[in-house]
Coordinates of C-alpha atoms in Angstrom, one line a residue:
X1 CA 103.1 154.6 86.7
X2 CA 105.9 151.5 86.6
X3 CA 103.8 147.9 87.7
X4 CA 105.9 145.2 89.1
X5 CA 105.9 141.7 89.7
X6 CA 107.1 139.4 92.2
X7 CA 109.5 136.9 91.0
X8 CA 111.3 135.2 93.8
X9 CA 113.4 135.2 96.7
X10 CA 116.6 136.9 96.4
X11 CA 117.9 133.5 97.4
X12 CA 116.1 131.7 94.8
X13 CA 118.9 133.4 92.2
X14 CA 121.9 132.4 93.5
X15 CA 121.0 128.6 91.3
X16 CA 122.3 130.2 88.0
X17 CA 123.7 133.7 86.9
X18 CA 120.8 134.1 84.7
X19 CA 117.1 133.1 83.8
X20 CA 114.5 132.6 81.9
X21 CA 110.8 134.4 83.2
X22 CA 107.9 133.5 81.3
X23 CA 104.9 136.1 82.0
X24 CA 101.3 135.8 81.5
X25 CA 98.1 138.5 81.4
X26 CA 95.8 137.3 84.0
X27 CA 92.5 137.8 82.1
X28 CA 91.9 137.5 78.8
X29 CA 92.6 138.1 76.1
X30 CA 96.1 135.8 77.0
X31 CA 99.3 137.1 76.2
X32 CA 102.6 135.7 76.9
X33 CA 106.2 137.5 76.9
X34 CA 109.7 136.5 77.5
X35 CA 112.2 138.0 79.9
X36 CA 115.5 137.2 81.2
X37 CA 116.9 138.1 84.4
X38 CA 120.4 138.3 85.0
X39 CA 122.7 138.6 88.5
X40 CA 126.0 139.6 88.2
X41 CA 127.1 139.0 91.6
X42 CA 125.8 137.9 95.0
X43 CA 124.9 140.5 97.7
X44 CA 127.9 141.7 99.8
X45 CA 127.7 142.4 104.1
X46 CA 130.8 144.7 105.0
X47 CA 131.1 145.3 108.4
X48 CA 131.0 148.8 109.6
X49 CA 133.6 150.5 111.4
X50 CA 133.0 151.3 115.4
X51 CA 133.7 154.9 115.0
X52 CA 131.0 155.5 112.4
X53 CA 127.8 156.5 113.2
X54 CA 126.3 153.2 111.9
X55 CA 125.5 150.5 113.9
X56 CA 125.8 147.0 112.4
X57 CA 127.1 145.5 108.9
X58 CA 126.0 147.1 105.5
X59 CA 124.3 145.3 103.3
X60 CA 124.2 145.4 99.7
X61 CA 122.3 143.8 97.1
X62 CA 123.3 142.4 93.9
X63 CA 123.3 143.4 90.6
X64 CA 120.5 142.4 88.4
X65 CA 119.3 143.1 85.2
X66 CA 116.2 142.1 83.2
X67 CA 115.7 142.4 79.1
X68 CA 113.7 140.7 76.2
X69 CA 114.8 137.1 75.9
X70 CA 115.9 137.7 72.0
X71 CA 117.7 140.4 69.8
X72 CA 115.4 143.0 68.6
X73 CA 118.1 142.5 65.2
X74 CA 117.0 139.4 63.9
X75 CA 115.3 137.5 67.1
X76 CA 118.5 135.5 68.0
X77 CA 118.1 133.8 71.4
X78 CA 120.2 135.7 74.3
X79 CA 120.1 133.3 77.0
X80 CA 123.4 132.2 76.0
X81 CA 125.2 135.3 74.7
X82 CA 128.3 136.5 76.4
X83 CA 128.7 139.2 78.8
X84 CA 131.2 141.8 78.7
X85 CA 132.3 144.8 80.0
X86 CA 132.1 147.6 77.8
X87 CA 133.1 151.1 78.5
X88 CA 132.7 150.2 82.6
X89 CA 129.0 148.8 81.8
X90 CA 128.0 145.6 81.3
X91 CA 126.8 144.6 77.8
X92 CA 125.5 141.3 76.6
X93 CA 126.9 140.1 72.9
X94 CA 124.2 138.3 70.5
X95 CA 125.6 135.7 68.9
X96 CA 124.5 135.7 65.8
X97 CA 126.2 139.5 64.5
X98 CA 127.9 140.3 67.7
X99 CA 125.6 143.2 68.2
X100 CA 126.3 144.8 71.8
X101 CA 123.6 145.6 74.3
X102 CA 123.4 147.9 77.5
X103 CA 122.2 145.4 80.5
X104 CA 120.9 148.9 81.9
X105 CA 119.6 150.7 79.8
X106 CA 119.5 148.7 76.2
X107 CA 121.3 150.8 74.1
X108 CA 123.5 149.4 71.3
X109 CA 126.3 151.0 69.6
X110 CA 124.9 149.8 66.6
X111 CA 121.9 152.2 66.7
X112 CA 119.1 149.5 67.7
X113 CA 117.5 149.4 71.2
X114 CA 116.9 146.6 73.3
X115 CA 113.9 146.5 75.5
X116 CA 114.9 146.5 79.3
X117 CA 113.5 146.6 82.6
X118 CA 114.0 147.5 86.0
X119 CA 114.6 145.2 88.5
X120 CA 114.3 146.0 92.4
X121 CA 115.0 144.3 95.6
X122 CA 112.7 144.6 97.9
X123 CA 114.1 143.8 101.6
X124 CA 117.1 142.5 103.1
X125 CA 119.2 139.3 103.0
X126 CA 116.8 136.2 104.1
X127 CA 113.7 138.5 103.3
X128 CA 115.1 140.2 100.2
X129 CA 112.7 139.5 97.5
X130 CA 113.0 140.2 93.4
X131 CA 110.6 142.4 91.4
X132 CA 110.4 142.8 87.9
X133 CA 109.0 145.8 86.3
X134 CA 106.1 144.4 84.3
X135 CA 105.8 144.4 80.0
X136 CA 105.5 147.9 79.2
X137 CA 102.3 148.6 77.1
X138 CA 101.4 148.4 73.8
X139 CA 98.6 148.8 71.5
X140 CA 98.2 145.4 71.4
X141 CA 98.7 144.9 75.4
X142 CA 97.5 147.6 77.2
X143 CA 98.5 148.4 80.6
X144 CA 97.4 144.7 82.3
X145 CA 98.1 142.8 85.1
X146 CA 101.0 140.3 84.6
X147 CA 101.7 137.0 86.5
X148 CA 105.0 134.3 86.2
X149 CA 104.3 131.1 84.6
X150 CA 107.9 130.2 84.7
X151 CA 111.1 131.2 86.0
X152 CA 113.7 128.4 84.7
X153 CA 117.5 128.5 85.3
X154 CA 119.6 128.8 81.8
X155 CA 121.6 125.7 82.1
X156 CA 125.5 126.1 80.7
X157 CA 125.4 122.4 79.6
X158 CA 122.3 119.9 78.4
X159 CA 120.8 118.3 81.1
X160 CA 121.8 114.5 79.8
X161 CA 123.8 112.3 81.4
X162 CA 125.1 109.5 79.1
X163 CA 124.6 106.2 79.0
X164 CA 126.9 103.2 81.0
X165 CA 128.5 101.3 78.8
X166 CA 125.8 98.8 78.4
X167 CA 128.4 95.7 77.4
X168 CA 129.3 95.9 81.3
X169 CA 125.5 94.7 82.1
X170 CA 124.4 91.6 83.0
X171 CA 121.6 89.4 81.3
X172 CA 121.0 87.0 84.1
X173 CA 118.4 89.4 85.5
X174 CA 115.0 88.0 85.9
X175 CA 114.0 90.2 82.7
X176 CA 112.4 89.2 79.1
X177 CA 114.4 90.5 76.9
X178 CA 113.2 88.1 74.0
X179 CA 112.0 90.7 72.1
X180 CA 115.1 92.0 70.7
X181 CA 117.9 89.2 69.3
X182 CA 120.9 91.5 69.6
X183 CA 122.0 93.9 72.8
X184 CA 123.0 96.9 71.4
X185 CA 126.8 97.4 72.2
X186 CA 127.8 100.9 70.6
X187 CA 127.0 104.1 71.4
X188 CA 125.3 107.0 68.5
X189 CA 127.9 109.6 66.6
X190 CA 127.2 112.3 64.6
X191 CA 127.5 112.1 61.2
X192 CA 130.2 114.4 59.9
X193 CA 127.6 116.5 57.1
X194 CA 125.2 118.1 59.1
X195 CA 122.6 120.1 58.4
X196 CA 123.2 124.5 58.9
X197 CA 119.5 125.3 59.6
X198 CA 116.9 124.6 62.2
X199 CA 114.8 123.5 59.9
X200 CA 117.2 120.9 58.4
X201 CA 118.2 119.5 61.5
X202 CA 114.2 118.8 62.0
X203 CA 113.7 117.0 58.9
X204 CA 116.9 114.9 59.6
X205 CA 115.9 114.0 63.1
X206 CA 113.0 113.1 61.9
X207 CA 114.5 110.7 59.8
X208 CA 116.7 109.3 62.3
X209 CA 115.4 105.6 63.9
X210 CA 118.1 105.4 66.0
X211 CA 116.5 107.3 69.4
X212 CA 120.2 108.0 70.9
X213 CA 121.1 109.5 67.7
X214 CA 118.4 111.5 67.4
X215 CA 118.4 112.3 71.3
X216 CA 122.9 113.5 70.3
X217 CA 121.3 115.3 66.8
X218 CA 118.8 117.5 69.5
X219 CA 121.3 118.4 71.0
X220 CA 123.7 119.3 68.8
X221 CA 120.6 121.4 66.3
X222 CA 120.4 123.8 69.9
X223 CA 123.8 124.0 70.9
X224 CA 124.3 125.6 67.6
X225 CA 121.3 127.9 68.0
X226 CA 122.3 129.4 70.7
X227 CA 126.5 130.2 69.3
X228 CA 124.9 131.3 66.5
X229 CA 126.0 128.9 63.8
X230 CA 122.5 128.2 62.5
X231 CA 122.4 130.0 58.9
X232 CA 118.5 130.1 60.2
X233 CA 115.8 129.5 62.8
X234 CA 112.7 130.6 60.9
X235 CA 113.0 129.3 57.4
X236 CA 112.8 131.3 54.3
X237 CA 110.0 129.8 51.7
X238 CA 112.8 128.5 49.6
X239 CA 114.5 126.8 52.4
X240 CA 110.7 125.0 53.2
X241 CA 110.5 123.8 49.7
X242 CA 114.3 122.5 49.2
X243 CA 114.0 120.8 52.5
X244 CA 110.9 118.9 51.0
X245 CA 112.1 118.1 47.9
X246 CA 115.0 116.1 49.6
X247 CA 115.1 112.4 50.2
X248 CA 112.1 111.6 52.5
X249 CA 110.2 115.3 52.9
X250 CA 108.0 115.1 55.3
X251 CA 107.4 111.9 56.9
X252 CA 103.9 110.2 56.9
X253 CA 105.8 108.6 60.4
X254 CA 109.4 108.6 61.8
X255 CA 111.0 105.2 61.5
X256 CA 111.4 102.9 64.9
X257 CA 113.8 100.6 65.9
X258 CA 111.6 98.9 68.4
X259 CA 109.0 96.2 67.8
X260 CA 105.2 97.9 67.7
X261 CA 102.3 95.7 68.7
X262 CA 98.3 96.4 69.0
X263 CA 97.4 98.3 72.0
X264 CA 95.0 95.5 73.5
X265 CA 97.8 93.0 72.9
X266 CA 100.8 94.7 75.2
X267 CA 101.2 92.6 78.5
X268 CA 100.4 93.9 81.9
X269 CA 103.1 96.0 83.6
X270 CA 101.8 95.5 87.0
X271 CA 101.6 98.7 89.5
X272 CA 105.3 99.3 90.0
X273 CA 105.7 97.0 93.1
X274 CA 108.5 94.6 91.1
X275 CA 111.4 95.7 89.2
X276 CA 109.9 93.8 86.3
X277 CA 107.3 96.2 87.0
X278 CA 108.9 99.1 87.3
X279 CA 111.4 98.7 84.5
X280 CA 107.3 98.0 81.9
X281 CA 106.6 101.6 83.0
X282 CA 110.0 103.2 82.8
X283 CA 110.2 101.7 79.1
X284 CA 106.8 102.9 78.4
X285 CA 107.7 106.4 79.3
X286 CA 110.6 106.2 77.6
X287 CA 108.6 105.2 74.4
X288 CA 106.3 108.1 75.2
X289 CA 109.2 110.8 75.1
X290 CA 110.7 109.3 71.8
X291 CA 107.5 109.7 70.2
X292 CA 107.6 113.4 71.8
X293 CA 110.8 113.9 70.6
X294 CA 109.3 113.7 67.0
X295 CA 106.4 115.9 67.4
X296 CA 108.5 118.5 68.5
X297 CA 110.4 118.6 65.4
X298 CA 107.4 117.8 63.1
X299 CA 105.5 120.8 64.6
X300 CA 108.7 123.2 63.6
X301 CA 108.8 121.2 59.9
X302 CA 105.3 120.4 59.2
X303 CA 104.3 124.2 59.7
X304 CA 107.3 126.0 59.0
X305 CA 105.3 128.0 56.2
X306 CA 102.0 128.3 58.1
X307 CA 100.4 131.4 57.8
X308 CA 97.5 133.3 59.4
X309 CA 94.3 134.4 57.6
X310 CA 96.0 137.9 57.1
X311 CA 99.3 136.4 55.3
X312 CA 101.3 136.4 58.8
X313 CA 103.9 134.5 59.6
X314 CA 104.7 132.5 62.2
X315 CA 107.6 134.5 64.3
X316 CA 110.8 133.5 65.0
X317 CA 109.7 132.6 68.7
X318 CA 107.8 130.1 67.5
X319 CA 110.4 127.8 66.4
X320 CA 112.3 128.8 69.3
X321 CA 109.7 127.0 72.0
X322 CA 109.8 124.1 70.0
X323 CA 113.4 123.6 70.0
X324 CA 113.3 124.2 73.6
X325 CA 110.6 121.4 73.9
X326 CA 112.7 119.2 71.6
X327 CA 115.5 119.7 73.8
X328 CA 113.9 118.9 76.9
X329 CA 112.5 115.6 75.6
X330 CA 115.5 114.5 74.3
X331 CA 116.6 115.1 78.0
X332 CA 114.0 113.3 79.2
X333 CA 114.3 110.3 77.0
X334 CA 117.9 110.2 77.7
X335 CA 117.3 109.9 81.3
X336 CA 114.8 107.1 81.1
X337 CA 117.0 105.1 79.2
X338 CA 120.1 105.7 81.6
X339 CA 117.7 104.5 84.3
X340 CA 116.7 101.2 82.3
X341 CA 120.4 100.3 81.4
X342 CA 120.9 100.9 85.3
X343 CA 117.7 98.7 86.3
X344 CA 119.3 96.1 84.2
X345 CA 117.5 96.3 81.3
X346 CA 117.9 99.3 77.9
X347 CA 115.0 100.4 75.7
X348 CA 114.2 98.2 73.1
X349 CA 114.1 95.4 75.6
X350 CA 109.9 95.3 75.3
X351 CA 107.6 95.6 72.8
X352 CA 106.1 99.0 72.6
X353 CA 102.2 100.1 71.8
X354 CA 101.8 101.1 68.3
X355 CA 101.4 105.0 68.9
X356 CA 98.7 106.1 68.9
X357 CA 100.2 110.0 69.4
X358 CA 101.4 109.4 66.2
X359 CA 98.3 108.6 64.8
X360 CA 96.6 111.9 66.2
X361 CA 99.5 113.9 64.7
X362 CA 98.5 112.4 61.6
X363 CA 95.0 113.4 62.0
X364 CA 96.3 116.8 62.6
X365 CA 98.7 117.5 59.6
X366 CA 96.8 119.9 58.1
X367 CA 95.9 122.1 61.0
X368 CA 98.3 123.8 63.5
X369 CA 95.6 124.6 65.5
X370 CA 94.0 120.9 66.0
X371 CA 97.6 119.9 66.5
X372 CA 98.5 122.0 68.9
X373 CA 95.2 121.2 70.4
X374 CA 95.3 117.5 70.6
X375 CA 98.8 116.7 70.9
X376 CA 100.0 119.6 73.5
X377 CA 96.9 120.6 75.2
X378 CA 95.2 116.8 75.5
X379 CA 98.0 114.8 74.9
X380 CA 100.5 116.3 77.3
X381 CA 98.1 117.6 79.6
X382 CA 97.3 114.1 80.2
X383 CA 100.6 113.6 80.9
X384 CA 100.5 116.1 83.7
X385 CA 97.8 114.3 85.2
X386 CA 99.2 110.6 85.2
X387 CA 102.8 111.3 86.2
X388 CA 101.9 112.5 89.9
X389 CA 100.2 108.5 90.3
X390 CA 103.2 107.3 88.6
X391 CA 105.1 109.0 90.5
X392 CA 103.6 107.7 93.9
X393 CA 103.9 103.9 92.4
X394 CA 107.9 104.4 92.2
X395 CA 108.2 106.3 95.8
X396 CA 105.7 103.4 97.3
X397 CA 108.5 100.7 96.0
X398 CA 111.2 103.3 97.2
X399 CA 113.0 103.7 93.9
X400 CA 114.5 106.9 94.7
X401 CA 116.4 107.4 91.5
X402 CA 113.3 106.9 89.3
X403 CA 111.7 109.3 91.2
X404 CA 113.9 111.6 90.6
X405 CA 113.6 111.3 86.9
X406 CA 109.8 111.5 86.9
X407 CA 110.1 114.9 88.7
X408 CA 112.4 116.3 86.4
X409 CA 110.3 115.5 83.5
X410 CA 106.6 116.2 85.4
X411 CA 108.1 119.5 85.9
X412 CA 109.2 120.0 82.4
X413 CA 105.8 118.8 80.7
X414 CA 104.3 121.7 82.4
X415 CA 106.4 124.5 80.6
X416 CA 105.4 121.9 77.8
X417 CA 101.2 122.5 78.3
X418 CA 102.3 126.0 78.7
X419 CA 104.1 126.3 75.1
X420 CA 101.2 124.8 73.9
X421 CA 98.7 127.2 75.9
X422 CA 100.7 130.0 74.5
X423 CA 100.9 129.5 70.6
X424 CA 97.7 128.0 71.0
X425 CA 96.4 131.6 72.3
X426 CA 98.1 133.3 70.1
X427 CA 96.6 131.7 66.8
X428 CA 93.2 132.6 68.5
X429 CA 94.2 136.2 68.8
X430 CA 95.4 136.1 65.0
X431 CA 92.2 135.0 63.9
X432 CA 89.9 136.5 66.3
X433 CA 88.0 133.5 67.6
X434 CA 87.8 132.7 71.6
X435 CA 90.2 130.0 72.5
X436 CA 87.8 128.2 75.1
X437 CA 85.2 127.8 72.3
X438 CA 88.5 126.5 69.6
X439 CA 89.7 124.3 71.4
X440 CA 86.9 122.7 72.3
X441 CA 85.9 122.4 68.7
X442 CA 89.1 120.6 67.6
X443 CA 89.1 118.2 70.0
X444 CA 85.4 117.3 68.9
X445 CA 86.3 117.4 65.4
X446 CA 89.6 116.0 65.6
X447 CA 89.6 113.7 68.6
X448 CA 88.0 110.1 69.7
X449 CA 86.1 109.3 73.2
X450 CA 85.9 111.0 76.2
X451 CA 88.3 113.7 78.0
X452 CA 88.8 111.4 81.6
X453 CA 90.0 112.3 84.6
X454 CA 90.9 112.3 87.6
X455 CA 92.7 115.8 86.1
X456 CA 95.3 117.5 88.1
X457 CA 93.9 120.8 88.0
X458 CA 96.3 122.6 89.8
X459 CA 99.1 122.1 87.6
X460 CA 97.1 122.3 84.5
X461 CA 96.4 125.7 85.6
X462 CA 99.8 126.4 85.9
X463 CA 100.3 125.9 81.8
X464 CA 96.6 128.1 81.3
X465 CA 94.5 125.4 81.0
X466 CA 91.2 126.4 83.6
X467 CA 88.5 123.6 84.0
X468 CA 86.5 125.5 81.0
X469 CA 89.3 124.2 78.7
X470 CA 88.5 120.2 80.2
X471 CA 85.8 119.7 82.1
X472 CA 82.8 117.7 80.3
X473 CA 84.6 117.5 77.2
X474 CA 84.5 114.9 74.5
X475 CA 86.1 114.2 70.7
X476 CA 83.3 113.3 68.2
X477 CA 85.6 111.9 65.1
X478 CA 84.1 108.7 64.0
X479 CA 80.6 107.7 64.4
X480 CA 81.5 104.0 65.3
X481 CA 84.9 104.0 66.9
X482 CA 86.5 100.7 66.7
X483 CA 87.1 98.8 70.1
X484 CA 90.3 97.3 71.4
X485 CA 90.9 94.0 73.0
X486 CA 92.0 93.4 76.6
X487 CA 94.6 91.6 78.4
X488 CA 91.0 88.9 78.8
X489 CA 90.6 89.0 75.2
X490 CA 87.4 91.3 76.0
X491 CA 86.5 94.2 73.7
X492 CA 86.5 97.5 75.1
X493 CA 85.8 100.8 74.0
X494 CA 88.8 103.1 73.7
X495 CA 89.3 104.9 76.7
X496 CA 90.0 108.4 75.0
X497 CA 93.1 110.6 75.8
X498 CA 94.5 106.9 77.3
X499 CA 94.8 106.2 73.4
X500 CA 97.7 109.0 72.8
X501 CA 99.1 108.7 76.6
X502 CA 98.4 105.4 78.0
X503 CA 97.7 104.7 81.8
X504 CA 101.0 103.4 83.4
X505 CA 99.4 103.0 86.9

């Protein structure tokens, strides 16, 4: 017997034509899978004729149609593949080969089969309501009961709006710029030579300083994804090693064009009551998301030939969530900065806190599993717990339009945890260990001071994390961690996850 699950309001589609649904299993062991849900049209009320025997309008309810989010051919992404009508059904193209699929019922007139689902509506116009027919079961996922981590609109363009010309602004404004001894007039271009595989495009962003370049580089490395002019996504082991042997391999650290000082030497930034205020946290941030920026790729370069203790790789999804995280950080950072130039001020403007995410990524080079752990699931969960106080700061001032920023991005860095939660489960179920017991593990081994509150629980349960992941946890590396010096010129002991995701509050 078919199991559904609730998705939305009918309403709630009529945002995009299509979109993304990430699903989880309730109890463990976790599994995740990826759907898309597409609407054709909108419902339709004729009215009825007064000599029928019905009383009232018709209503009828849209088309929709849900399949796996990637081509069972070679795992391109479908989110962005055309729709057509072919032989009076809809099909959607893949990019990559231009192999056709049945919205309906899958079927491909080149022999392969998509996975589908059905779709019903449940009610009528204000209380219709969308239901999904849940994964179908499989040895490795037997019939369980599903819920949605994430339905996301499939955007037709990236989400970052560019940069005023920053020769228009005005220096007069009560705002140190000392710190840097030129304004940066021109805007980033591509270079002409780029890269034809996912994993090149990682190992030159990584190598790019220049964080507008390497925000315009982001973009460029998914656009192509999704038309299909990548040559790859997951790398071949030849592609790994003649990406390495190039000029640079991989990076000990990406190079910065911003001045990095000590963490106990960076001045106060007040609680967000100034502009001058407001603009210390906004650059901050905005340092924060470069950094993230990185990781993102590093994660896709740095393990791009991982394998599990039964010679498996990692699958072509894999480097598809990281893209997707790359992308959204790249919108994040871009947004930032377009808030700064508009504050009066552009990144670069302040000195910036040596990072110390950097420094845990370094710890974590070897391990995909202590990365994912201590970058994604205490780095960036941190993050999910410090942006709703930052966020009350900037609505206290009324700055509106910062705001809205830190919404977007709070609401990305979920999805973010949730990545994390995901590949992070899925190494466990490769290996056969428990995740709880993992993770808990690599943070001591890999990780320095205590795991602090105050947590936002509710939305780190969103991304998977439940208080067994959090609560009463602390990293053991070092036996005599150094201390750090105040704004007094006090020692202090680090503060734990503040190290990799400072307070801004």
């Amino acid at each position: 017997m078919k199991q559904f699950i609730r998705i939305c309001p009918l309403k709630a589609t009529f945002t995009h034509t299509r979109f993304h649904l990430s699903l989880r299993t309730v109890d463990p062991p976790i599994i995740y899978h990826r759907l898309l849900l597409f609407r054709i049209n909108k419902p339709e009320t004729n009215d009825v004729s007064a000599s029928s025997s019905e009383a009232g309008p018709s209503w009828k309810a849209p088309e929709l149609y849900c399949m796996e989010e990637t081509c069972p051919h070679l795992g391109a992404p479908l989110s962005h593949a055309e729709i057509e009508d072919i032989e009076d059904t809809k099909a959607i193209v893949c990019p990559w080969h231009q192999y056709d699929f049945d919205l309906k019922d899958g079927s491909s007139s080149t022999g392969l089969q998509a996975c589908t689902y059905e779709v019903q509506v449940k009610g009528v116009e204000e209380d219709a309501e969308v239901w999904v027919e849940a994964p179908h079961p499989s040895p490795s996922a037997p019939q369980r009961k599903w819920e949605l981590v994430e339905m996301r609109g499939v955007s037709e363009e990236f989400l970052d709006p560019p940069l005023p010309s920053l020769s228009r602004l005005s220096l007069a404004e009560d705002i140190d710029h000392s710190s840097r001894t030129s304004f940066p007039e021109s805007a980033a271009t591509l270079p002409e030579d780029l890269p034809n595989s996912l994993l090149g495009f990682a190992h030159l962003i990584l190598r790019t300083s220049n964080p507008e370049l390497k925000c315009l580089l982001t973009r460029e490395a998914v656009t192509r994804l999704r038309a299909g002019k990548l040559k790859s996504i997951r790398p071949t082991v030849g592609e790994i090693k003649r990406e390495r042997e190039k000029e640079g391999g991989l990076l000990d650290e990406p190079p910065r064009e911003v001045e990095m000082i000590a963490p106990g030497k960076v001045p106060r930034r007040g609680k967000g009551g100034s502009e001058k205020s407001r603009i210390m946290m906004l650059h901050a941030l905005a340092n924060i998301e470069q950094y993230a920026i990185d990781l993102a790729w590093d994660i896709i370069a740095r393990f791009a030939d991982f394998t599990t203790n039964y010679g498996e790789r990692l699958p072509v999804e894999y480097f598809l969530d990281w893209a997707k995280v790359a992308e959204d950080e790249a919108k994040h950072y871009t947004l930032l900065a377009r808030r700064l130039v508009e504050l009066g001020s552009y990144f670069g403007a302040h000195t910036v806190v040596h990072a110390g995410l950097w420094e845990s990524a370094t710890q974590t080079a070897d391990s995909l599993s202590a990365r994912i752990a201590i970058i994604h699931l205490v780095a960036e969960a941190r993050g999910i717990d410090m942006n709703p106080l930052t966020l009350a700061k900037l609505q206290a001032a009324g700055d509106k339009e910062s705001s809205r920023v830190l919404e977007i991005i709070h609401a990305d860095e979920i999805t973010h945890v949730t990545t994390g939660h995901r590949w992070f489960t899925w190494l466990c179920q490769k290996q056969g260990v428990d995740p709880i017991t993992t993770f808990r593990a690599e943070v001591f081994a890999n990780f320095r001071g205590k795991i602090k509150g105050p947590f936002n629980a509710a939305d780190r349960l969103k991304a998977g994390l439940t208080p067994d992941f959090y609560e009463d946890l602390s990293g053991g590396l070092g036996s005599n961690p150094p201390t750090t010096v105040n704004g007094n010129g006090k020692a202090k002991e680090p503060e734990g996850d503040e190290h990799i995701h400072p307070r801004l509050t």
